[in-house]
Tab-separated table of N, CA and C in Angstrom:
chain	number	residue	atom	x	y	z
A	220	UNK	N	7.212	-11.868	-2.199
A	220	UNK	CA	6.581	-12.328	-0.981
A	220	UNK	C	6.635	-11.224	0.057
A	221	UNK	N	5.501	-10.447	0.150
A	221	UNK	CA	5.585	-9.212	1.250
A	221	UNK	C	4.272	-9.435	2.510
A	222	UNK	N	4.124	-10.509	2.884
A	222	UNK	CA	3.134	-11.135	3.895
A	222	UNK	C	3.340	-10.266	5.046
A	223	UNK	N	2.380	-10.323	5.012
A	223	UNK	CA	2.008	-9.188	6.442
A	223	UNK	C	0.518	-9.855	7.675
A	224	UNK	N	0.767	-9.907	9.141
A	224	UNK	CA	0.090	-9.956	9.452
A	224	UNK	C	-1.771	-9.089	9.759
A	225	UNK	N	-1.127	-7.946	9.397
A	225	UNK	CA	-2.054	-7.105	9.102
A	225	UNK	C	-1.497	-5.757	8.503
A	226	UNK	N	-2.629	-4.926	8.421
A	226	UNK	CA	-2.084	-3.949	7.584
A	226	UNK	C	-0.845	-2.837	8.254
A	227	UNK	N	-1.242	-2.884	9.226
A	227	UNK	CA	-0.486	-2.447	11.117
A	227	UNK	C	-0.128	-3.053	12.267
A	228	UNK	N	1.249	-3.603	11.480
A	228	UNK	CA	1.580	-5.230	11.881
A	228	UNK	C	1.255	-4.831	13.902
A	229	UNK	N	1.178	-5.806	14.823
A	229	UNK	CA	1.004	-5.871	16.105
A	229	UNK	C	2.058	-5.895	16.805
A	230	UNK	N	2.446	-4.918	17.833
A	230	UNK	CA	4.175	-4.772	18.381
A	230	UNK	C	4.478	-5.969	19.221
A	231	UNK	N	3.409	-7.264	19.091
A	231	UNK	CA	4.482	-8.338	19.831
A	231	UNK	C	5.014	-9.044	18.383
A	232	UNK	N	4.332	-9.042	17.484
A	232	UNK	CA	4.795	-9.339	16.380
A	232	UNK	C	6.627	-8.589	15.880
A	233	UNK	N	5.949	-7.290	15.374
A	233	UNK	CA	7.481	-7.025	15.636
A	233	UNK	C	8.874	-7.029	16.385
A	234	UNK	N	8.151	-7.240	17.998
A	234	UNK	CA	9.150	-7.793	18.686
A	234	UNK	C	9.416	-9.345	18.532
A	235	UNK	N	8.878	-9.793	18.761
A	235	UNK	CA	9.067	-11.521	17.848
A	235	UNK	C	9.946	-11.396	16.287
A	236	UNK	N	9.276	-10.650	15.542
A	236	UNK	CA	10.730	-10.535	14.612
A	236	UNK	C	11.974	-9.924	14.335
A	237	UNK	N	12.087	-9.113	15.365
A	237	UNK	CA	13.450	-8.333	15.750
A	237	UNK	C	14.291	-9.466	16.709
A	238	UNK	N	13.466	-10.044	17.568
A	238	UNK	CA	14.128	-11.369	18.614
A	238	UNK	C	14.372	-12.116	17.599
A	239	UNK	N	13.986	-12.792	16.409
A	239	UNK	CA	14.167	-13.780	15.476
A	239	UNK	C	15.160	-13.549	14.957
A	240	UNK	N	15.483	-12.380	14.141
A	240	UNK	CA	16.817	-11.277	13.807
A	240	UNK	C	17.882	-11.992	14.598
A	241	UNK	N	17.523	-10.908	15.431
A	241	UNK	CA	18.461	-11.443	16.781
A	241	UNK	C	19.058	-12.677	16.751
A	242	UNK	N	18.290	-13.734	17.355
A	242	UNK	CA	18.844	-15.236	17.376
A	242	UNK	C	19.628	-15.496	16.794
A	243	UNK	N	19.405	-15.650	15.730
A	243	UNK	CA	19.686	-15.689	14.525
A	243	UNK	C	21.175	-15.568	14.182
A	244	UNK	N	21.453	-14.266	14.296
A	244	UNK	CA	22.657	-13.737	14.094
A	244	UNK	C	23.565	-14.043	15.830
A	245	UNK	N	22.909	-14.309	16.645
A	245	UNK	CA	23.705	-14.980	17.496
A	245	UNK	C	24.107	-16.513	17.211
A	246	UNK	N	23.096	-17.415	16.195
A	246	UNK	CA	23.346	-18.639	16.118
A	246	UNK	C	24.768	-18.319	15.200
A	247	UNK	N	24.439	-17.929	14.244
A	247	UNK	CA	25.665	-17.513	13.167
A	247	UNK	C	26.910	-17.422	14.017
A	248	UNK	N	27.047	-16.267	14.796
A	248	UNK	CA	28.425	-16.076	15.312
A	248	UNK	C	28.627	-17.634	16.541
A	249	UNK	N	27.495	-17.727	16.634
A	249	UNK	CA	28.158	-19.199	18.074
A	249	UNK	C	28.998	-20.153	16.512
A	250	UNK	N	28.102	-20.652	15.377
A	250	UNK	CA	28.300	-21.501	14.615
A	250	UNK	C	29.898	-21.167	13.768
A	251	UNK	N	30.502	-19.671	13.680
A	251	UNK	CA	31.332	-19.429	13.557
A	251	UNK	C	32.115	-19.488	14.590
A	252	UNK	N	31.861	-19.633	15.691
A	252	UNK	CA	33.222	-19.709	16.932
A	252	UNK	C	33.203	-21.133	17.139
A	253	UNK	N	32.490	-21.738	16.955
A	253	UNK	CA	32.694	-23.172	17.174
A	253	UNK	C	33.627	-23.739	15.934
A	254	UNK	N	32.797	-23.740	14.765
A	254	UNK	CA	33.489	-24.169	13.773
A	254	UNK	C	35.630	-23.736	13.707
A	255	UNK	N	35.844	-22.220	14.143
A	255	UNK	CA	37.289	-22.224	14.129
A	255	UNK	C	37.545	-22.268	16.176
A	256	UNK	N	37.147	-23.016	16.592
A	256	UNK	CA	37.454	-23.837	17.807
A	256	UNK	C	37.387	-22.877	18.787
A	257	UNK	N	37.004	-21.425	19.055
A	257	UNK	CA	37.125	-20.379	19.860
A	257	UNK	C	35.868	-20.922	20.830
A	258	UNK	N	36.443	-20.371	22.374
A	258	UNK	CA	36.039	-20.608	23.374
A	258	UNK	C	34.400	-20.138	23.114
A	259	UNK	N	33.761	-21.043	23.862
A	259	UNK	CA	32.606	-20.951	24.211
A	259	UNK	C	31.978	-20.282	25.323
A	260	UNK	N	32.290	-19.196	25.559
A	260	UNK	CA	31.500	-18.318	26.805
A	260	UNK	C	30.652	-16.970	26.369
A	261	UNK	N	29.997	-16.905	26.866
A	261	UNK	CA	28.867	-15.787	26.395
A	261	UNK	C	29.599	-14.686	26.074
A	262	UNK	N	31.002	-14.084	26.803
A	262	UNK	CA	31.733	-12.851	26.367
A	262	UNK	C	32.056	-13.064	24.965
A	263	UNK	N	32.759	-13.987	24.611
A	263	UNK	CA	33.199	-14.529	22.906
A	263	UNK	C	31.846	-13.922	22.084
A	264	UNK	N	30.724	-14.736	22.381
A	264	UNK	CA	29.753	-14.888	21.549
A	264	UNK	C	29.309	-13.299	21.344
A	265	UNK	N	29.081	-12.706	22.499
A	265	UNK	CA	29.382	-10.927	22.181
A	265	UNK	C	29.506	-10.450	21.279
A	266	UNK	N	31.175	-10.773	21.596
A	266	UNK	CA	32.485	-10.044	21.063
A	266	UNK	C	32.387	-10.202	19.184
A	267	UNK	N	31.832	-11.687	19.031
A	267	UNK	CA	31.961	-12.182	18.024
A	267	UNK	C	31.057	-11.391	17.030
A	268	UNK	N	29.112	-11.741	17.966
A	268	UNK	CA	28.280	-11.052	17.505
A	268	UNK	C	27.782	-9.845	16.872
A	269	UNK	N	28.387	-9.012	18.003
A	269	UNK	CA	28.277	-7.743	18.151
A	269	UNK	C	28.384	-6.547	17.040
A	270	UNK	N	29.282	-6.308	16.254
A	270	UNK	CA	28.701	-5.953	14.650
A	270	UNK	C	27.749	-6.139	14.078
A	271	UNK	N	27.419	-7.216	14.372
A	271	UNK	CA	26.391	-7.848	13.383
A	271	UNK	C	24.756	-7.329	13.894
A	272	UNK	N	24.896	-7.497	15.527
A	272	UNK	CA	24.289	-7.581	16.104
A	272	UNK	C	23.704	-5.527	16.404
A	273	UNK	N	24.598	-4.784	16.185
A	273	UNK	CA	24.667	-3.569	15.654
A	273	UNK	C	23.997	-2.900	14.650
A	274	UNK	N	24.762	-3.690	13.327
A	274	UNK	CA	24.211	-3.346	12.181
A	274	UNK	C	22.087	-3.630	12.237
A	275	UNK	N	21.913	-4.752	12.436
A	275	UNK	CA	20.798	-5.011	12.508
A	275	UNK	C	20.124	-4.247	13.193
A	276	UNK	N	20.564	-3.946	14.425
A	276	UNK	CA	19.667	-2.563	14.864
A	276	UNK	C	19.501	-1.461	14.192
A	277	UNK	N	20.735	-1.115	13.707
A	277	UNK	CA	20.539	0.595	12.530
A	277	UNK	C	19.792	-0.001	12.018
A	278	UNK	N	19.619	-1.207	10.926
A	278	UNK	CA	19.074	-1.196	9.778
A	278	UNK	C	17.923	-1.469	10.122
A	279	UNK	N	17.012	-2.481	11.209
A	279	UNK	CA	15.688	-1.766	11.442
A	279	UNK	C	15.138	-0.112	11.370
A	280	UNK	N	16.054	0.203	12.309
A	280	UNK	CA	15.593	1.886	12.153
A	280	UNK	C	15.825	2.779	10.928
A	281	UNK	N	16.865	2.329	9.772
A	281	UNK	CA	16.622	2.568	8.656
A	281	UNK	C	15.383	2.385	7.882
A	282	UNK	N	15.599	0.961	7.706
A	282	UNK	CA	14.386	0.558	6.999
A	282	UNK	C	12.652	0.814	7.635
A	283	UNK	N	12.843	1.219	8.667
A	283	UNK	CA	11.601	1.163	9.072
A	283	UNK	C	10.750	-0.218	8.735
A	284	UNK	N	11.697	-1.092	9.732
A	284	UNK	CA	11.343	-2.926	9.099
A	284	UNK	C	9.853	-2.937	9.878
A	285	UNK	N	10.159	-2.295	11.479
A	285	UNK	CA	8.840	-2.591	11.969
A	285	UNK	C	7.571	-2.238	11.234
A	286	UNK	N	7.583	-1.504	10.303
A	286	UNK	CA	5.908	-1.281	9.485
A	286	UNK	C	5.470	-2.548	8.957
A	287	UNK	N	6.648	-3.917	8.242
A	287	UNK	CA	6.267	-4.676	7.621
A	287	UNK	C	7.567	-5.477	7.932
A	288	UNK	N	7.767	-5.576	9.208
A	288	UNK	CA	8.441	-7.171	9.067
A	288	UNK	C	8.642	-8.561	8.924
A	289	UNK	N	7.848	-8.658	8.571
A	289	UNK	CA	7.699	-10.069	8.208
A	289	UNK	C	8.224	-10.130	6.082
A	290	UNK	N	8.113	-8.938	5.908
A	290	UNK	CA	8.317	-8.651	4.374
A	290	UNK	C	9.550	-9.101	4.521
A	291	UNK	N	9.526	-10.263	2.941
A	291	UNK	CA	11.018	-10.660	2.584
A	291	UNK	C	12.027	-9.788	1.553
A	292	UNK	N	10.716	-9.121	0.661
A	292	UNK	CA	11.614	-8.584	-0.337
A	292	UNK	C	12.209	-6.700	0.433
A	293	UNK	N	11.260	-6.151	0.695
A	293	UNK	CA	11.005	-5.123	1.276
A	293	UNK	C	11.605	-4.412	2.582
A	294	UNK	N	11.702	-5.531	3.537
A	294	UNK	CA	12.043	-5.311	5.073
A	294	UNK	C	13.546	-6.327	4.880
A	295	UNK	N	13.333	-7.763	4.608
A	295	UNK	CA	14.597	-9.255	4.849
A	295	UNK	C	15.450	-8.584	4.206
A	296	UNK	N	15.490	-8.160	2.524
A	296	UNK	CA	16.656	-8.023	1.973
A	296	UNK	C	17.375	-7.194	2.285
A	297	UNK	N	17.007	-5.487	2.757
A	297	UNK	CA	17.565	-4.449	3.008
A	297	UNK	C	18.163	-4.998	4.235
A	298	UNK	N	17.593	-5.658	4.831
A	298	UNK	CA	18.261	-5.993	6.593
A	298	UNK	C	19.236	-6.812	6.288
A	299	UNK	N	19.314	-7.396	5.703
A	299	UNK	CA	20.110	-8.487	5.217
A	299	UNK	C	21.178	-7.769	4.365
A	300	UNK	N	21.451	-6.897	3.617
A	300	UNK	CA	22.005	-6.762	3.057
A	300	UNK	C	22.948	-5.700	3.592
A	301	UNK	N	22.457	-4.712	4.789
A	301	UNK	CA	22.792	-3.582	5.863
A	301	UNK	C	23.482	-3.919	6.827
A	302	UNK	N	22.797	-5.275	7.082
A	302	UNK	CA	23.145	-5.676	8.470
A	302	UNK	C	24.896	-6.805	8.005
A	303	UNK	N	24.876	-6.757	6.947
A	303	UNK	CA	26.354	-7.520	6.586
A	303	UNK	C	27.535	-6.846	6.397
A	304	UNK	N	26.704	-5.497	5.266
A	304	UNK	CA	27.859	-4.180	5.089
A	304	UNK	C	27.996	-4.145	6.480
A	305	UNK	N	27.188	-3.001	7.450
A	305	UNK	CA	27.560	-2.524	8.515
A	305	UNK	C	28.221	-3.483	9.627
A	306	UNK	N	28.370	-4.905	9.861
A	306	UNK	CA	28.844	-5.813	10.650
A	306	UNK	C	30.214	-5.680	10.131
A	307	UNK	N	30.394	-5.729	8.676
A	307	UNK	CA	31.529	-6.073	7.825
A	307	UNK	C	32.636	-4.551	8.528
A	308	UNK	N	31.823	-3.682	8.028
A	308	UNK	CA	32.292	-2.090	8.466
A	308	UNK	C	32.998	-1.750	9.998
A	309	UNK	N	32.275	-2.339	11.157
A	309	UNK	CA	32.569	-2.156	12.043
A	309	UNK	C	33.534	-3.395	12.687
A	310	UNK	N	33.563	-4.546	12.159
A	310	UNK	CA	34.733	-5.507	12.240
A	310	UNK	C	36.184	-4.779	11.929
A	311	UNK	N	36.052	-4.031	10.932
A	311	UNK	CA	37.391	-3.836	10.090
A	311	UNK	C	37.882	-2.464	10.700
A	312	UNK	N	36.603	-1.728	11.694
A	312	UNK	CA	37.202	-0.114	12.208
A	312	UNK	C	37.151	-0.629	13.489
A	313	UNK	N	37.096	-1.871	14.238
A	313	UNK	CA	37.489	-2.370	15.382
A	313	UNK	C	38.342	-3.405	15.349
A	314	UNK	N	39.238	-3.158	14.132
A	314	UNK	CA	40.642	-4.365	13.825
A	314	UNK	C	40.507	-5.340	14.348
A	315	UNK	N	39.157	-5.935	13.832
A	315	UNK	CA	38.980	-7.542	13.812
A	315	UNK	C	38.933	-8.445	12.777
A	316	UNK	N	38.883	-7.517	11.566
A	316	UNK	CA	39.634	-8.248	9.771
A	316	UNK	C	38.070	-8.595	9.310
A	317	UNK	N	38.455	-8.882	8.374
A	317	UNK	CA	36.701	-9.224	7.461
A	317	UNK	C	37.710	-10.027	5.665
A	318	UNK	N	37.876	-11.353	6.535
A	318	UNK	CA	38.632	-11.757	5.196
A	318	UNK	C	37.495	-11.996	3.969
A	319	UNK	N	38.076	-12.270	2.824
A	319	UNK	CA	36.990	-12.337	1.920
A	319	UNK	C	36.299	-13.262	2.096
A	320	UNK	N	37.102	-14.611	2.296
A	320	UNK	CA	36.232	-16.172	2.982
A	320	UNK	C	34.987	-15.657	3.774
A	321	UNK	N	35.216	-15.047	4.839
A	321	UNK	CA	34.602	-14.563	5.888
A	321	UNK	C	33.093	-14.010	5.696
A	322	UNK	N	33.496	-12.857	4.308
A	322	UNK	CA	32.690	-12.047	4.208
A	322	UNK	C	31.376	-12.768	3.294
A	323	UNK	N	32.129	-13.489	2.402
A	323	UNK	CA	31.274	-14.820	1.414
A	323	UNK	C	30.112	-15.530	2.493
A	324	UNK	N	31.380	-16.258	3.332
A	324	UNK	CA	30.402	-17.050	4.339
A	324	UNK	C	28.892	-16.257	5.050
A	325	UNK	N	29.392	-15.312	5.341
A	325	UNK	CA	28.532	-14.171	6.250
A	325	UNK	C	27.549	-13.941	5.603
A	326	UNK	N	27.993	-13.681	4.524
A	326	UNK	CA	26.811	-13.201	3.169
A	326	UNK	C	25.884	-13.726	3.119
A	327	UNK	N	26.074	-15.193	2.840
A	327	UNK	CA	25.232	-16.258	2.147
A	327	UNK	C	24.431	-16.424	3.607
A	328	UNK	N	24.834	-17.190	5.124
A	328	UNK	CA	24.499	-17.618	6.514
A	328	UNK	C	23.411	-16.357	6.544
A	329	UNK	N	23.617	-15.209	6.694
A	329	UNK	CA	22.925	-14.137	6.858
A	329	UNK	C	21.644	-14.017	6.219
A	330	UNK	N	21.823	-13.627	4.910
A	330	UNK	CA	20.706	-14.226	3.649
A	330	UNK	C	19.660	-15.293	4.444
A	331	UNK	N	20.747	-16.189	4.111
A	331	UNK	CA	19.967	-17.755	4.658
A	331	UNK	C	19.116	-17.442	5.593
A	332	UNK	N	19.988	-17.023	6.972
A	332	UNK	CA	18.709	-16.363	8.089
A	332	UNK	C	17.967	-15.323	8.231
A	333	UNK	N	17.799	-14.509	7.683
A	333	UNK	CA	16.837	-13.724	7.753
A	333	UNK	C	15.899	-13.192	6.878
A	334	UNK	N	16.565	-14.052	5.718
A	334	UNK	CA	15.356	-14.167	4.544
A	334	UNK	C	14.661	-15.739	4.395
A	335	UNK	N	15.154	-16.434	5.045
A	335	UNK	CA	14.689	-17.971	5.425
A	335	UNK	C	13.925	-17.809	5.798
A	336	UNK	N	13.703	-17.198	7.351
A	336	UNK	CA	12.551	-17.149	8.637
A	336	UNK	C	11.432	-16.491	7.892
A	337	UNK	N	11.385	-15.301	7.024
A	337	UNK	CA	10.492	-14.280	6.250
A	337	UNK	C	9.664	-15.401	5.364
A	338	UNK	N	10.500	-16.050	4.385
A	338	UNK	CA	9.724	-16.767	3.479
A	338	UNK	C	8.731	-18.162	3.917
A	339	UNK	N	9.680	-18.590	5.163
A	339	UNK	CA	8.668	-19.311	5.536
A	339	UNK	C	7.545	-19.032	6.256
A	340	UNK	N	7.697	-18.070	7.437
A	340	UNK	CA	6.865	-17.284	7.688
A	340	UNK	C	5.283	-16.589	6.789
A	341	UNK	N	5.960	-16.439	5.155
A	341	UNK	CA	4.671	-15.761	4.335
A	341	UNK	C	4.383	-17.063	3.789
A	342	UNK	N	5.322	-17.799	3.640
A	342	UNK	CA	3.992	-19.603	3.112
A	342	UNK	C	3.336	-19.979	3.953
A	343	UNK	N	3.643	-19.970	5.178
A	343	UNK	CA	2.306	-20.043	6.592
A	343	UNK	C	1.407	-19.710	6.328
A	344	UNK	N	1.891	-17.921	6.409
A	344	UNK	CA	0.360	-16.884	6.385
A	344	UNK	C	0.124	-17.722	5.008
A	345	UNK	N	0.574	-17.310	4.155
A	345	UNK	CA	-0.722	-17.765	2.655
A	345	UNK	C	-1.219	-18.866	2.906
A	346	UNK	N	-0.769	-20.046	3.377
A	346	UNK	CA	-1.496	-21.309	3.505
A	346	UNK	C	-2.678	-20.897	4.365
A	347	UNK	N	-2.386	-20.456	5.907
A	347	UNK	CA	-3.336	-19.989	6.596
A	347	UNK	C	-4.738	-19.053	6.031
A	348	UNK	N	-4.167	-18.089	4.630
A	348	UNK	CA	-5.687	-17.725	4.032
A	348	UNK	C	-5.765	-18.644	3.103
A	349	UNK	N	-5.341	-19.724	2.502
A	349	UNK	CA	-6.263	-20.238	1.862
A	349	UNK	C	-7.567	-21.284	2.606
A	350	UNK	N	-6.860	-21.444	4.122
A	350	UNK	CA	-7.425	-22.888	4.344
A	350	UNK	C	-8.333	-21.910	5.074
A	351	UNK	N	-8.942	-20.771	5.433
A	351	UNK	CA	-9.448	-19.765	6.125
A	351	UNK	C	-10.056	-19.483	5.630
């Protein structure tokens, strides 16, 4: 599934899917500070985020996601898969631990979001050319 809005995707588009990114991985870390009972204030959610929220930036500019972001196999997985190492990486060189539980959970939540939003995203578009 490598759906594309056009052949030269449109930069509100890519900003819409870098903000989606985004969210995203902020919902994750709120849904992890809630779940082990940690305070709820925007500094936490940061603090919490912020690796994650890191990694995902390199790995756009790695991947060069903006040419084709909306791509699940192409653009989602590499981001997804960058953006967990490098969160994982910079947790553990800012002695904040990366237990294995942790890293499982992260894995899968991560996946989930940012290859979720992609796939549904390209069953849209395809529905949209067939009914077009």
């Amino acid at each position: 599934m490598t759906a594309q809005l056009s052949p030269s995707p449109k930069p509100l588009t890519v900003a819409l899917a870098f903000a989606c990114d985004a969210a995203l991985l902020l919902v994750f870390a709120g849904l992890g500070r809630s779940s082990h009972a940690r305070d709820a204030s925007v500094w936490g959610l940061f603090e919490t985020a912020w690796p994650f929220l890191a990694g995902l930036a390199i790995m756009w500019l790695v991947t060069r996601a903006h040419r084709r972001p909306l791509a699940v196999l192409r653009t989602g997985v590499p981001l997804w898969i960058g953006t967990v190492a490098l969160g994982m990486a910079l947790r553990l060189l800012t002695g904040s631990g990366a237990a294995l539980a942790f890293v499982m959970v992260a894995t899968i939540t991560v996946a989930v979001f940012l290859l979720g939003w992609r796939a549904i995203a390209a069953l849209v578009l395809r529905l949209r050319r067939r009914a077009g």
